[in-house]
Amino acid sequence: MMSLIPVPEDLYLFHEGNLFQSYRMLGAHVAEVDGISGVRFTVWAPHAREVRVVGDFNCWDGTEHPMQRISTWGVWSVFVPEVGEGEFYKYEIVTQTGTLVYKADPYAYWSELKPGTASRVYSLEGYEWADQAWQEQKQQRSIYHSPMNIYEVHMGTWKKKPDGSYYTYRELADELVAYVKDMGYTHIELLPLAEHPYDRSWGYQATGYYSVTSRFGAPKDFMYFVDRCHQEGIGVIMDWVPGHFVKDEHGLREFDGKPLYEYDDPVMAEKPEWGTLTFDFTKPEVVSFLISNALFWMDVYHIDGLRVDAVASLLYLNFGKPKEQWIKNANGGDENLEAIEFLKKLNHTVFGYYPDALMMAEDSSAWPLVTAPVHSGGLGFNYKWNMGWMNDMLKYMAIDPYFRRGSHNLLTFSFMYTYSENYVLPLSHDEVVHGKKSLLNKMPGDYWQKFAGLRVLLGYMMGHPGKKLLFMGGEFGQYDEWKDLEDLDWEMLGYDSHRSLKQYSRDLNHLYLQEPALWELDHQPEGFTWIDPHDQKQSITTFMRKSNNPDDFLIIVNNFTPVYHPKYRIGVPFAGEYVERFNSDAGVYGGSGKLNPGKLKTEKVSWHYQPFSLHIAVPPLSTVIFKPISISKPIAKRGKERGKADA
C-alpha cells in the first residue's frame, strides 16, 4: 500500500516542475486508512472552487465525497473507503463561475472503453516480469553500434478478427511478436497507446496520458505484451505526443474551468492545423506531468524508448498557423523558448534514469544538434528521423525510371549530411495514407516494375547509413494505402508477387542482422565510402559499407532503371575474390534471375579511383551486394628515414 497523503516535499517538487514520478502522488491509488482499504484520489485543479469525486460507488453524486485542498497551488485529495479496482470515476469540478464540469483523471492508469469517458481505478502492482535477460543485455550493448530495424505498427489495424473486433494485447503478444521475430526486425514501434477518444486520430490526440488504451485490454495485459517482446529479443518503442492534446470535454482542455494544461493565451494555445491545444511549458506542473509521463512508460511498462512526435511543432511558435496569427518570442524570434528548454530537460532527465533509452525526434525542421547532448548545446535526443532522406527518396522513386537521370542528386544528397545527426531512415505510416498511396503503388511502371522498384528502394535503405524503420504492410507490398479502420490485406499473400516480396523483406532483414558492416559504423564516416556516386546516365550508385574489422566490408550496387547491364565494371579496393552476397533480382523474390554466380576475381584495372575492378552483372531495378572472401592487401613499405630511426 502506498503512503496516504502527498508529502510536502513531493508537492514542492511538483510545483517546481521537478517531480519526475508525479504519477505516484496524483491520480487514484489503492490505499489503506485505519485498517480500511479504499482509494486515495489526488488531482491538480488550482482554479476550482470545489472538487469532488463521483463514480458508481456514490451513484455519481459528488456531495458524498468532496476533496480537500492540500496545496496552496491547487492540489486536492480525498480518501474514499471501500472502493476497489475496476471502479469507474470522474472529478466533478465546481469552477469559479459555479459551473460543474466532469473530467477524467489526467493521471488515471486505465479508462472506460470507448465511447465511455470515465476513468477506472487500477493497481499497477503485482505483475511479475520475466525480461531480466533483456534488461541486462541492453546495459551491455551500444545502441549506436548495434543493428536497429524497426517495424512500425498500429495495433488496431495490423490484424483484426473475422468479426472486425480487435486482437487483445495478449493475443498480439503471440501473433505479432512471433511475426516480427521471424521477419528479422529488432524493434516494434507502436503508434500512441495513450487513451484517445477517436480511432482516426491513431492515438495522436490523447485524453489519458497515463492510461494505456482499453481498446486491447487492461494495463497488465500490455505489460505481458512488452514482456513477451523482450523475452524474444525485441525492443519496444512507443510514439509519444507532448506537443498537443485533444479538446474533448472530458479531457485536459480548461480542466478546472480555465486554461490549465494549455496556454492561457488562445493564440499560443491553439494548434489550428490539427484542431488541438498546445501544452503550456511555462507551467512547472505541466512539465512535471509530461516528464513524469515519459518516465512512466519506462518505469511501469518497461518501454525501451519513445519516438517524440512532431518536434517541429514544439520548436516553433507559429508552426501550422496562418500568418495573421504569427507571434514572436521575447527575443523577436519564432522559436518557442520554453518548449525548447522542456525538450532539453526531458532528455536530460530520461537519460539520467535510463542511460540506454531511445529518445527519437520526429522532426521535419532543420534545427541543428537535435541528437547532440544537452551539455554540448543540443536538444539531447539520441536519434532523429531522417525526413529529408525519406522525402528525397520517395520523390525520386515516383519518377519514371527513364527520366531519373535528371534527378540523380535526390539519391546522393543525403550523404552530404548523414553524419550531422544520428539518423533513423523512416518509411512510416504518414507516407502511406491520405491519398499518398502505398509504397508499392508509388512505384511507376508495370506490375513487375512496381515490385522490383520496391525491392530496390528497400535494398537501398538497408545499405544507406542509419537505422531503419518500415510501416506494417510495406514488407509484403500492401497495394492499397493504409486503411486506418481496417486491417492489412493479408490475403495478398495468396499471390506469388506479394509472397515473394515478403520473403525478400525477411531475407534482407536477416542479412542486415548478419552483416556488421551494415550497422556497426552507422554514425561514423569511416563506415561508408563512395565507389561511384556519379553514374547519373544509368542511374546506378555503388558504395562500400564497412565494419570495425578492416577486412569486413560490403560493396552495394543499386540500379534504379529496368535496364540490364550484363558487363558493368566497378572499382574495388583490394585484389582477390568476391562473391555475390545478396541479389534482389533472384527468382525467389520475383526477379528476373540475373545473378552473379560463383567466385568473382578482380582484374588489375584501375576503376572508380580504386586500384582493382570487377566485371559484374547488374540486373534491372535491383540491389546487388558483394562481399570479399579472400583479398590481398599491399604491405606498407617503410620509408628510409623511418628505417634509420628504427635501426
CSV table of C-alpha atoms in Angstrom, one decimal, residues 76 96 203 220 245 247 269 280 289 296 303 310 316 401 410 441 460 541 577 591 628 631 641:
chain,number,residue,atom,x,y,z
A,76,TRP,CA,-6.8,18.4,-4.0
A,96,GLN,CA,-15.0,29.9,-10.3
A,203,GLY,CA,-3.7,7.9,-30.8
A,220,LYS,CA,-1.2,-5.7,-17.1
A,245,PHE,CA,-3.8,17.3,-26.9
A,247,LYS,CA,-10.2,19.3,-27.0
A,269,ALA,CA,-2.7,27.6,-27.1
A,280,ASP,CA,1.9,25.3,-21.6
A,289,PHE,CA,3.2,16.0,-15.8
A,296,PHE,CA,6.1,6.3,-16.5
A,303,ILE,CA,9.2,0.6,-22.7
A,310,ALA,CA,6.0,16.5,-34.2
A,316,TYR,CA,8.4,26.9,-33.4
A,401,PRO,CA,12.9,5.4,-64.4
A,410,LEU,CA,18.0,13.1,-54.9
A,441,ASN,CA,1.7,1.7,-55.6
A,460,TYR,CA,19.0,0.9,-50.9
A,541,THR,CA,25.1,4.0,-57.4
A,577,GLU,CA,37.9,-13.0,-54.9
A,591,GLY,CA,13.0,-11.0,-60.0
A,628,PRO,CA,35.1,-10.3,-50.3
A,631,ILE,CA,41.7,-10.5,-50.5
A,641,GLU,CA,64.1,7.8,-42.6
